[in-house]
XYZ file of C-alpha atoms in Angstrom:
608
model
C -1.878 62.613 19.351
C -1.068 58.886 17.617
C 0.637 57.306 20.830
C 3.549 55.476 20.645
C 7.260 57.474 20.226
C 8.199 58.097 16.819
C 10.602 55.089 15.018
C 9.843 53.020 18.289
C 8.576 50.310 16.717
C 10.677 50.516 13.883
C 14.302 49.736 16.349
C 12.760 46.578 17.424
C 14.523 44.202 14.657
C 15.595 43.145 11.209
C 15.853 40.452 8.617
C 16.423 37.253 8.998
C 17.153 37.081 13.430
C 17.287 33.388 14.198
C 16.261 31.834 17.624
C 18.634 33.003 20.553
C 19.319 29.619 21.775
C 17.836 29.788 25.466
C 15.019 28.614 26.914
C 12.775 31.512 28.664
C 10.668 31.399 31.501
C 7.320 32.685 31.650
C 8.596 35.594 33.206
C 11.605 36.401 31.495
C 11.723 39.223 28.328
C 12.145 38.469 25.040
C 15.799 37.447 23.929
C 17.880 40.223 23.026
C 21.099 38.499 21.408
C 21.022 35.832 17.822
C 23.027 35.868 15.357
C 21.978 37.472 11.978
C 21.787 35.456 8.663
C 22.101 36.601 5.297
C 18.774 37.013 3.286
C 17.550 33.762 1.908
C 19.377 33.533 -1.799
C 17.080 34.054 -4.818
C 14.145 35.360 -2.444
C 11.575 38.192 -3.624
C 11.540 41.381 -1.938
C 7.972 40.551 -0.211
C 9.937 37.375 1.438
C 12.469 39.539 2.797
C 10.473 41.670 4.554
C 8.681 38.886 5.755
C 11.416 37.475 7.519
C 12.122 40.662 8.514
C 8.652 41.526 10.348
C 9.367 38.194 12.023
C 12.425 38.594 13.222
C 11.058 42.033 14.844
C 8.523 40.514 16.778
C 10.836 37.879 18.364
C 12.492 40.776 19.975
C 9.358 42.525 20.918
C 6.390 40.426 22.567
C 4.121 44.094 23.124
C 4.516 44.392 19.107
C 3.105 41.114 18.868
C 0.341 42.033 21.606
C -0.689 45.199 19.677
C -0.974 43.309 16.563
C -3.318 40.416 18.239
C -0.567 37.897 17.935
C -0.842 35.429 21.112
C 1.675 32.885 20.894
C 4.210 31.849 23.545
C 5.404 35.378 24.407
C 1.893 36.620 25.518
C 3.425 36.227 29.032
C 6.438 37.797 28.450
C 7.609 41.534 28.223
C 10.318 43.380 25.447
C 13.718 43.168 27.055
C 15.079 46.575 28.051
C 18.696 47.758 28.429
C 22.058 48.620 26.733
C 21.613 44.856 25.075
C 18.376 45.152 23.781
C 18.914 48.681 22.406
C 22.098 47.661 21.051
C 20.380 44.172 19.506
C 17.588 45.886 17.576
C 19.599 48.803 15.859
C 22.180 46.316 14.880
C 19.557 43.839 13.115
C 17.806 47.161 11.565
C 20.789 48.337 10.247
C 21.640 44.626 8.653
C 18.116 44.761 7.065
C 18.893 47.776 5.054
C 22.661 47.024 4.268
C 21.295 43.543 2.707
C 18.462 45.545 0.771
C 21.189 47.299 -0.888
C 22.968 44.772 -1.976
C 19.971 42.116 -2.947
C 17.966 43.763 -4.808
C 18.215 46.368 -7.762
C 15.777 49.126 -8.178
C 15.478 48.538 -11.655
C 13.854 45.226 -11.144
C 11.199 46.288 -8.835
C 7.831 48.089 -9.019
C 6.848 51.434 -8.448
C 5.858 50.175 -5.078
C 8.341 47.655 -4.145
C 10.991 50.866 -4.806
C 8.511 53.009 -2.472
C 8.749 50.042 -0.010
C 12.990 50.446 -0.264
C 13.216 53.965 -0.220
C 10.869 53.960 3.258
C 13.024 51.404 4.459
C 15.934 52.975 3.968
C 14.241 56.419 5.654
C 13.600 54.351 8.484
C 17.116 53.423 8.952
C 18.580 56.415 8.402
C 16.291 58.170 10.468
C 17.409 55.633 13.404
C 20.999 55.687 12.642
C 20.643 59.750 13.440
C 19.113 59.291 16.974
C 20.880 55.989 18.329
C 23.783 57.973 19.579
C 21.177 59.608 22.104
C 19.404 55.822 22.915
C 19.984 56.798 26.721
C 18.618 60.417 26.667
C 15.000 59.531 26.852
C 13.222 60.016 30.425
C 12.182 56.558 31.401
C 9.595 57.880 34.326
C 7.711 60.867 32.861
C 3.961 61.911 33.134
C 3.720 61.632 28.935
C 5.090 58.063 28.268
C 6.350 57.285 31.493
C 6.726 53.057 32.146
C 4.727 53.541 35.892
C 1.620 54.027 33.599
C 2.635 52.741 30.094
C 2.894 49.274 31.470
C -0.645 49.118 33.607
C -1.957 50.938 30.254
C -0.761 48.173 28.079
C -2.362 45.140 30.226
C -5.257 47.160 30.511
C -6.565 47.921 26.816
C -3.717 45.349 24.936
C -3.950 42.269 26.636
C -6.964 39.984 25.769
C -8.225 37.162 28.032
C -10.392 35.515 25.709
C -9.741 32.009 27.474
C -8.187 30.568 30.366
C -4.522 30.277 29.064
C -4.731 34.385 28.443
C -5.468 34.482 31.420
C -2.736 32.765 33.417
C -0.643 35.157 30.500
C -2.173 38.180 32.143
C -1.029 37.081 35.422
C 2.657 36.167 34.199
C 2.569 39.526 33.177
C 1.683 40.792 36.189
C 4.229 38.868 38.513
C 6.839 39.962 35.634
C 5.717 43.289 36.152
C 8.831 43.817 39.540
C 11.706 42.355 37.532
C 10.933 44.107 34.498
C 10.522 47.631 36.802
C 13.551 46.637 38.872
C 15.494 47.138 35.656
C 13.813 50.151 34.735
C 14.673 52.140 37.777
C 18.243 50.487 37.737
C 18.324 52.180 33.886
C 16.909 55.794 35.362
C 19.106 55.678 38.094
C 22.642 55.103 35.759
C 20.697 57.776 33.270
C 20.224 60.216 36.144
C 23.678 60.386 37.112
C 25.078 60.490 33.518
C 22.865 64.220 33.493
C 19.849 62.751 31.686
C 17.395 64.191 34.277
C 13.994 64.927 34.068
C 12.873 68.834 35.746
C 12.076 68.664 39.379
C 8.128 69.023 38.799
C 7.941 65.813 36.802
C 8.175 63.455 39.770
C 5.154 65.018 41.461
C 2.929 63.126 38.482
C 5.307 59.791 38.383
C 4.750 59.744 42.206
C 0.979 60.243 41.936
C 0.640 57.439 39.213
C 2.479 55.222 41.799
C 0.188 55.691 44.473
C -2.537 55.552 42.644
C -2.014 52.024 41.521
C -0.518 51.277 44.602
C -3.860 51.403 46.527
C -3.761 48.429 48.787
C -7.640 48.107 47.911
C -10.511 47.506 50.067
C -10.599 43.674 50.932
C -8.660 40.370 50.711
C -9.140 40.465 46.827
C -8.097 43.943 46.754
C -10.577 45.415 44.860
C -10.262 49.059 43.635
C -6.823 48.073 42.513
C -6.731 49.225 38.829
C -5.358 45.931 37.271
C -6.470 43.235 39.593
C -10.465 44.635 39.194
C -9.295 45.204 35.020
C -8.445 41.405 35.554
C -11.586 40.343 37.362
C -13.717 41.875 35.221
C -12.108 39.867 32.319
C -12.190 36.787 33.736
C -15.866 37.365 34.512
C -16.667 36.750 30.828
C -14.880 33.209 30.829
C -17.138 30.385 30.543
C -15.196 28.547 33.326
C -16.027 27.671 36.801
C -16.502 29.704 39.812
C -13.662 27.578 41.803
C -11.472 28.391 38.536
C -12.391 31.999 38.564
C -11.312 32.418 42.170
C -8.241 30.637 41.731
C -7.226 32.381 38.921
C -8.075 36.188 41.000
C -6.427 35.155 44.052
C -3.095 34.054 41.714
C -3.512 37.576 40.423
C -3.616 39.233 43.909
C -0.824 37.026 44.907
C 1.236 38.267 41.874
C 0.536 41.612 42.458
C 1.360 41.614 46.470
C 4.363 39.445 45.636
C 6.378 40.812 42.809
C 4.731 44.065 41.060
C 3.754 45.943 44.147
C 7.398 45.810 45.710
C 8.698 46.962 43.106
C 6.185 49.526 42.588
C 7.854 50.909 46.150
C 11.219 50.523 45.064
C 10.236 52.577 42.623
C 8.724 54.851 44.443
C 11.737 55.263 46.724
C 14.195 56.262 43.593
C 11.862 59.097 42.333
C 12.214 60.219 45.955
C 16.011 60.208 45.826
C 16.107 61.655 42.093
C 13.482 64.336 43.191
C 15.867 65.897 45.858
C 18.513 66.257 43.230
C 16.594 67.131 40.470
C 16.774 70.419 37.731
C 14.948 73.045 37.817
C 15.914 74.160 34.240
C 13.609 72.232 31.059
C 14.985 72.080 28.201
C 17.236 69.488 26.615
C 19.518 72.247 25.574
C 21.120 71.137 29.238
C 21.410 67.489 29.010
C 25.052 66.451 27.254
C 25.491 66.481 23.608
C 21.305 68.625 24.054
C 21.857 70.700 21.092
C 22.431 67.955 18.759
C 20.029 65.717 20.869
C 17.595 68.763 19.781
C 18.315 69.337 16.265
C 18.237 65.365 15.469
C 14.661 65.303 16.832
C 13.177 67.919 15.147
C 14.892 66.439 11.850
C 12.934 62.891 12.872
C 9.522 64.391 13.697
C 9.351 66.636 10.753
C 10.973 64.749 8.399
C 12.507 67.882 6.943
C 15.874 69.704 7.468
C 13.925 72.683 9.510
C 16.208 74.539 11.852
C 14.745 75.486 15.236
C 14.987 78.850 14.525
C 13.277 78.590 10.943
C 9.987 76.425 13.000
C 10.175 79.107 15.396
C 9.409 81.992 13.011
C 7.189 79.528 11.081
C 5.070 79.516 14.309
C 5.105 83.186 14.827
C 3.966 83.670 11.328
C 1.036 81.666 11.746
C -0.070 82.688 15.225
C -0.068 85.875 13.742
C -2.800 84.583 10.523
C -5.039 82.268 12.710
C -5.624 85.513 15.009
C -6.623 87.296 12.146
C -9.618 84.847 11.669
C -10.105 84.848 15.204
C -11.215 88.215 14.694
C -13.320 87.432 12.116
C -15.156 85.124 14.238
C -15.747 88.023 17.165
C -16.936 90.424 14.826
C -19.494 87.243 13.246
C -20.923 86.692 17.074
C -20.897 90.280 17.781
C -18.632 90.039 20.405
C -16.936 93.904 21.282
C -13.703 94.209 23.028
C -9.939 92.557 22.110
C -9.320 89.350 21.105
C -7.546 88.451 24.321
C -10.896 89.754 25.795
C -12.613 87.495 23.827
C -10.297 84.346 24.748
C -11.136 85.055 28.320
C -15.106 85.396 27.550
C -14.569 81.697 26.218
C -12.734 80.824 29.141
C -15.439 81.740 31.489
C -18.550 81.315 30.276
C -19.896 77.764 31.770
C -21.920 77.118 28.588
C -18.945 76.696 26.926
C -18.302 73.389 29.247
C -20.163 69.901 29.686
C -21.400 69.454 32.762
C -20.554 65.541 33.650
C -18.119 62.991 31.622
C -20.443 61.448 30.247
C -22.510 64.105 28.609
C -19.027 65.344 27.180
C -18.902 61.288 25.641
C -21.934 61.340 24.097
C -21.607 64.568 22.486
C -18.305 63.534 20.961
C -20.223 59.657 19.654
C -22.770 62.076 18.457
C -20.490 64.011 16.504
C -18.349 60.891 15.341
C -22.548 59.663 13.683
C -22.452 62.434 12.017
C -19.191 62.809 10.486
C -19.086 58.514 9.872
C -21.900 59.672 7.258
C -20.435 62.220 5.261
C -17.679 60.148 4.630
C -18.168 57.913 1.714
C -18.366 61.532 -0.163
C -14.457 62.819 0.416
C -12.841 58.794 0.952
C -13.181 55.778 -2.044
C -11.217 54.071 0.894
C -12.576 53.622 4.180
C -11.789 51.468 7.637
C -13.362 48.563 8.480
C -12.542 48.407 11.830
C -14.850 50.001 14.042
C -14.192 53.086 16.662
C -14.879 53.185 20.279
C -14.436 56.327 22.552
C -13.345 55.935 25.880
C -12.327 57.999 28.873
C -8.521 57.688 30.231
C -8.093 55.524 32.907
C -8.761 56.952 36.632
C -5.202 55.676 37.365
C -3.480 58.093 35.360
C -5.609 60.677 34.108
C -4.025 63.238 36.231
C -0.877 63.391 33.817
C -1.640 61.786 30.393
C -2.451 63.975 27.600
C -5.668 65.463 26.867
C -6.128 62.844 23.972
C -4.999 60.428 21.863
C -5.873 57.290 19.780
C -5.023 53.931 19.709
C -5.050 52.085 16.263
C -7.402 48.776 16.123
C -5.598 45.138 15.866
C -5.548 43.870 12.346
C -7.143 40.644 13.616
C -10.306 42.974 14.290
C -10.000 41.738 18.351
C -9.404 45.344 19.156
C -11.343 48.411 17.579
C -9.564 51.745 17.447
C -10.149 54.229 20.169
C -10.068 57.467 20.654
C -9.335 58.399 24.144
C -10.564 61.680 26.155
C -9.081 63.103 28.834
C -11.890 63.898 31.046
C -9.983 64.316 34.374
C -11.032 68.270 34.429
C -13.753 69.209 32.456
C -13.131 72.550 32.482
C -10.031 71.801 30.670
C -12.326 70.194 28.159
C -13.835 73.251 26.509
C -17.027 72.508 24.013
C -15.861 74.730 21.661
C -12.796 72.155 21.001
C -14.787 69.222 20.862
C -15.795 69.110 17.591
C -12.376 69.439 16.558
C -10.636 67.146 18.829
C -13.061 64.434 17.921
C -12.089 64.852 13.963
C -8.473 64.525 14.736
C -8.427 61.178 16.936
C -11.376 59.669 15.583
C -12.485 60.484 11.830
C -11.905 61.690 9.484
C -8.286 62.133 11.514
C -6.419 59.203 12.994
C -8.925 56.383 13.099
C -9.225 56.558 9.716
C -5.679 57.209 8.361
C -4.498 54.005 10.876
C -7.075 52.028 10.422
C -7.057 52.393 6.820
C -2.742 51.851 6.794
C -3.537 48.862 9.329
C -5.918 47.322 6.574
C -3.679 47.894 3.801
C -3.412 44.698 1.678
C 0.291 43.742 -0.310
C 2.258 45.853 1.614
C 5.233 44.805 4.093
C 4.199 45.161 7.789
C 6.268 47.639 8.234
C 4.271 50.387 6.291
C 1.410 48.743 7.864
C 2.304 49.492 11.658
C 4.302 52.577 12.049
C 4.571 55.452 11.237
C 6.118 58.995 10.659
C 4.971 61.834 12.544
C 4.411 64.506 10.267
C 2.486 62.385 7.910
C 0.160 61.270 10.520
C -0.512 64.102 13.232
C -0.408 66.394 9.700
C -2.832 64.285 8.880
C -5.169 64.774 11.993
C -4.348 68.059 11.894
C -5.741 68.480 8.061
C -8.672 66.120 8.976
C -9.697 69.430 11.794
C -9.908 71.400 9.003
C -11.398 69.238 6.591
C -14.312 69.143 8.521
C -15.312 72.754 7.946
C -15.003 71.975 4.035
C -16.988 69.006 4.256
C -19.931 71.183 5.931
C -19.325 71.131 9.641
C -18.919 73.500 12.551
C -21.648 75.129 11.973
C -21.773 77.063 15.381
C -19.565 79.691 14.562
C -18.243 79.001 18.424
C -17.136 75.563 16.980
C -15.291 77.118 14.317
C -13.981 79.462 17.199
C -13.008 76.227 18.762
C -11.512 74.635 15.381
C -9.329 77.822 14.659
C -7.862 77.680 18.701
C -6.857 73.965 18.387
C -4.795 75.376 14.794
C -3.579 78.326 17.075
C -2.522 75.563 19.670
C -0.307 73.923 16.954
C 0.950 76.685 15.652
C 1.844 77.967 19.151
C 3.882 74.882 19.597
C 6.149 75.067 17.374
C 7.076 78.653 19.270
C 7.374 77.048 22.728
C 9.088 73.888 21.761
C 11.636 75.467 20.209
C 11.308 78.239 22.938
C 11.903 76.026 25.766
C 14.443 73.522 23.922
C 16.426 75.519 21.347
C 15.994 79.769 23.124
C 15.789 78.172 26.746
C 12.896 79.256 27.918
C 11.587 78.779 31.226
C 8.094 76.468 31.976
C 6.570 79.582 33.141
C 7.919 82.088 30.118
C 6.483 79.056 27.882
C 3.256 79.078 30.023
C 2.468 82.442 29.760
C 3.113 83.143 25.760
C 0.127 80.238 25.526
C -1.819 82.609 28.153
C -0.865 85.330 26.128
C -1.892 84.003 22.409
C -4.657 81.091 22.865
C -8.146 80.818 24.646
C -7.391 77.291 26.126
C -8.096 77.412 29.999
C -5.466 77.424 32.469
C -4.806 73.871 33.032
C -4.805 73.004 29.364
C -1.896 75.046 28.573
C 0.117 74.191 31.666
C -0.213 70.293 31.205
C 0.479 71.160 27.472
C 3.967 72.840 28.147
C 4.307 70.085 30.555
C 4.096 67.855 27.534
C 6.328 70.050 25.600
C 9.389 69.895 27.822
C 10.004 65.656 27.982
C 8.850 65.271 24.827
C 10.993 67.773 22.800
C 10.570 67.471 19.053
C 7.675 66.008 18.616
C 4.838 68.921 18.826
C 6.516 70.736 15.757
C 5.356 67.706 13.287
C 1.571 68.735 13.349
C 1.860 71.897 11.814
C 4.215 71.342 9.623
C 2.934 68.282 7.950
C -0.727 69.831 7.802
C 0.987 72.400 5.428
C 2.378 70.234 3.684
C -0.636 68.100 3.094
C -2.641 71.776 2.341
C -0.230 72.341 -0.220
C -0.632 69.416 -1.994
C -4.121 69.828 -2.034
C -4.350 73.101 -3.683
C -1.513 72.224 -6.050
C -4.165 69.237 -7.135
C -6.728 72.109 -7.169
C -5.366 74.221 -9.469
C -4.016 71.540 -11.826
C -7.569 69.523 -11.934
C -10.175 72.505 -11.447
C -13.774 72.079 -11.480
C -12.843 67.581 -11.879
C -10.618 67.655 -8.665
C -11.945 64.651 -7.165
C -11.869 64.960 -3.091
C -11.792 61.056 -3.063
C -9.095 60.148 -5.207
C -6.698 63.136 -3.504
C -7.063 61.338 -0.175
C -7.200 58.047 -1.208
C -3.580 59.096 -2.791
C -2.066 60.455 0.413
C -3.758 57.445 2.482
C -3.479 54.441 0.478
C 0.513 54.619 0.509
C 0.653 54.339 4.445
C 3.128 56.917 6.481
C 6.376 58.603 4.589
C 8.454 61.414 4.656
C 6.555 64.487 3.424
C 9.121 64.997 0.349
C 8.322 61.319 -0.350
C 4.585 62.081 -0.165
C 4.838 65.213 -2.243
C 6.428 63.136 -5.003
C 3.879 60.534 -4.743
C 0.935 63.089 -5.420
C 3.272 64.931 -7.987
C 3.331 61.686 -9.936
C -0.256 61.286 -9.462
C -1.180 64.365 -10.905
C 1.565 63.852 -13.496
C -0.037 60.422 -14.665
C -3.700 62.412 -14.664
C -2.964 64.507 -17.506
């Protein structure tokens, strides 16, 4: 999975937002309120977006963090609330009301139109789902703030010197207000119906108390962000009187401010718990049935109706078992295939041993894989790829991978992380798989190669549209086998059950959100119909149910991205050239998969 929420990042801002006028603290957010000017007269399309990817990051110091910018607002946090939500759309909207009226297609490139028409997608797109700004779930196990926010100071913030680190520690003292008005925001959510399902605040809970560990001295150590702190400032070239200073102002921030409000916190999940839903689906939040229907239009990026991605799903359940069997009868394997999904189940070869024998089997794979490469991609990334475990504070409920794209300044490589909290939900037969989507040929190299992409506006260069990109890492799983790999026919056993875990999602999704399913009707069609172990497929409905929508991209967009490809097979024959086909559907960044099918039409068009 790519991370961050669909269109997040594109709500933060627009053209042309001047300074707000107020002086903020260390501690305070960003500034949510500025007027909005008109675009600069006379100025070229590449100025305007420009100003525009300025204007975005004054509303949004994390953006700037992700992208290695560390200016003033490295201490500070986005602003949340009605205001901020309100600020952002309004600004985005401006943006592509003045690109309507400044500039005419007919004096622009092919790519400077491409660069409008995404634009405008983005906008529309985020006109569709601001009515339902407030029916998110704030505190969840997937994207949940009690993690998100530890996450982010953890593997986004930098302390390369001594003023990143007193940033760190704003951050950290920052870290109650900022949560205070969080839980205010879930508790006026909560009693307008947006509620998550009772089992949710079991993992929110355990996330709390796991950061909330009081630690096992004076300086706290074996508290997840002061000893991620510590160990930064260990690699300062300062003294060891600074050093100490600079911990103990960490441990006071953290006692003071962040821990307090990590128990207020604590104390409204409590309340919300005792009145929470059993039911899962969004069908029963207000307005759900719209809520549901706009999603699936944002993920996919097509005009899909549930019930048209539900028998999609059923349809290809049904062909990926058919391989299946093809694999049994190549292994020699008698019996059904749901006998066969529970031989793979059980059978301890099938599972690493220790987390960091599952690691190097995946770097090992990554070697291999980084070689073959040059042969299927003209374009490649630059940045380098790191895999890394999920962090012992919330491994328990984040998902069993996903990747994290590099900073464009090269201070941060792209990483793919594992989920190695169970290993037996970690089967070997998946590995091979799971490592080609996150790392490469999957997302590392469709991000990293968008995050590297020269004369383009930032905003092709740093988000994204889901169908395009998790197609994408779904396509790379089966580009693999094409490009010579899986050779254990187990692996390919393995690469066909992470395709049958796709397609089974768009069945549940929709099950759960659009049919209303139960969790446990959900839980047991993935018993019924996959070989993934038991905890696999629960945290995976789990995942399903707060974050509706967005598991129905990946198999759609991989069949998109399939079709293109044979449509440039049978048009090219014996001269298709593997590298120039990708390089096509990568060099253009993210779009909407009609927009990509007319890019590759025109390609083939201008190859006659």
């Amino acid at each position: 999975m790519a991370g961050l929420r669909a269109l997040r990042l594109f709500a933060g801002s627009t053209l042309a937002l001047l300074a707000a006028g107020c002086t903020a603290t260390a501690t305070d957010p960003a500034p949510v309120s500025a007027p909005v000017a008109a675009a600069p007269q006379g100025a070229g399309l590449s100025a305007f977006f420009n100003a525009y990817d300025a204007a975005q990051l004054s509303l949004s110091p994390q953006s700037k963090s992700y992208r290695g910018v560390r200016d003033a607002d490295y201490r500070r946090w986005d602003a949340v609330g009605e205001d901020a939500l309100v600020a952002r759309e309004k600004l985005l909207q401006a943006t592509a009301a003045a690109l309507r009226t400044s500039f005419d297609p007919a004096t622009l490139d092919t790519d400077e139109r491409l660069s409008v028409e995404l634009f405008g997608e983005i906008a529309s797109r985020s006109a569709t789902l601001f009515p339902y700004r407030h029916h998110g779930y704030i505190f969840d196990q997937m994207n949940g703030a009690q993690s998100q926010m530890p996450a982010f100071l953890i593997n986004i913030h930098r302390v390369a010197d001594e003023k990143e680190a007193e940033a760190y520690i704003a951050r950290l003292r920052a870290l109650g207000p900022q949560l205070d008005d969080l839980i205010a925001e879930s508790a006026r959510r909560f009693a307008n119906g947006i509620q998550p399902p009772k089992w949710v605040y079991a993992y929110v809970i355990s996330d709390i108390d796991n950061l909330s560990k009081s630690g096992r001295d004076m300086q706290m150590t074996g508290q997840a962000l002061l000893d991620d702190f510590r160990a930064k400032i260990t690699k300062l070239e300062i003294s060891a009187e600074r050093r100490q200073a600079l911990n103990m102002a960490a441990v006071a921030a953290w006692r003071e401010s962040a821990a307090p409000a990590y128990r207020r916190l604590r104390a409204e999940m409590e309340q919300q718990q005792a009145a929470a839903p059993t039911a899962d689906g969004v069908w029963r939040l207000p307005d759900g049935a719209n809520y549901y229907r706009a999603l699936l239009g944002n993920y996919t990026t097509t005009d899909m109706t549930a019930a048209q991605i539900h028998d999609l799903g059923l349809t290809e359940v049904k062909r990926i078992h058919g391989e299946m069997r093809g694999i049994m009868a190549k292994v020699g394997f008698k019996g059904t295939l749901q006998e066969f999904f529970a031989h793979v189940r059980g059978d301890p070869r099938f599972y690493h041993a220790t987390r960091e024998a599952y690691i190097a089997d995946a770097e090992a794979k990554m070697a291999a894989m980084q070689a073959k490469l040059p042969e299927y991609f003209g374009v490649l990334p630059k940045s380098p790829l790191v895999i890394k475990a999920v962090e012992p504070f919330r491994e328990k409920s984040a998902g069993k991978a996903f990747y994290q794209s590099p900073a464009p300044d090269g201070s941060r490589p792209g990483t793919y992380y594992v989920n190695l909290y169970n290993l037996k939900d970690m089967p070997i037969t998946e590995l091979e798989a799971l490592a080609y989507h996150e790392g490469v040929p999957g997302h590392h190299l469709q991000r990293a190669v968008q995050t590297e992409l020269k004369d383009v506006p930032a905003f092709r260069r740093f988000a994204g549209f889901t169908a395009y990109t998790e197609g994408w890492g779904l396509y790379s799983e089966e580009l693999g086998k094409d490009m010579g790999f899986y050779t254990d026919p187990y692996s390919d056993f393995g690469r066909l059950g992470m395709e049958l875990w796709r397609a089974c999602r768009l069945v549940v999704d929709t099950g759960i959100h659009d049919k209303r399913w139960s969790r446990e009707q959900a839980v047991q069609y993935l018993r019924d119909n996959t070989p993934n172990p038991e905890g696999d497929i629960v945290k995976a409905i789990e995942r399903y149910i707060v974050y509706p929508g967005q598991a129905t991209a990946y198999t759609i967009g991989k069949i998109k991205i399939m079709e293109l490809r044979q449509r440039a097979m049978n048009r090219h024959g014996r001269k298709f050239d593997w590298r120039a086909f990708h390089d096509v559907i990568l060099t253009g960044g993210p779009m909407p998969l009609d927009v990509l099918d007319r890019r590759v039409e025109e390609w083939l068009s201008s190859k006659k």
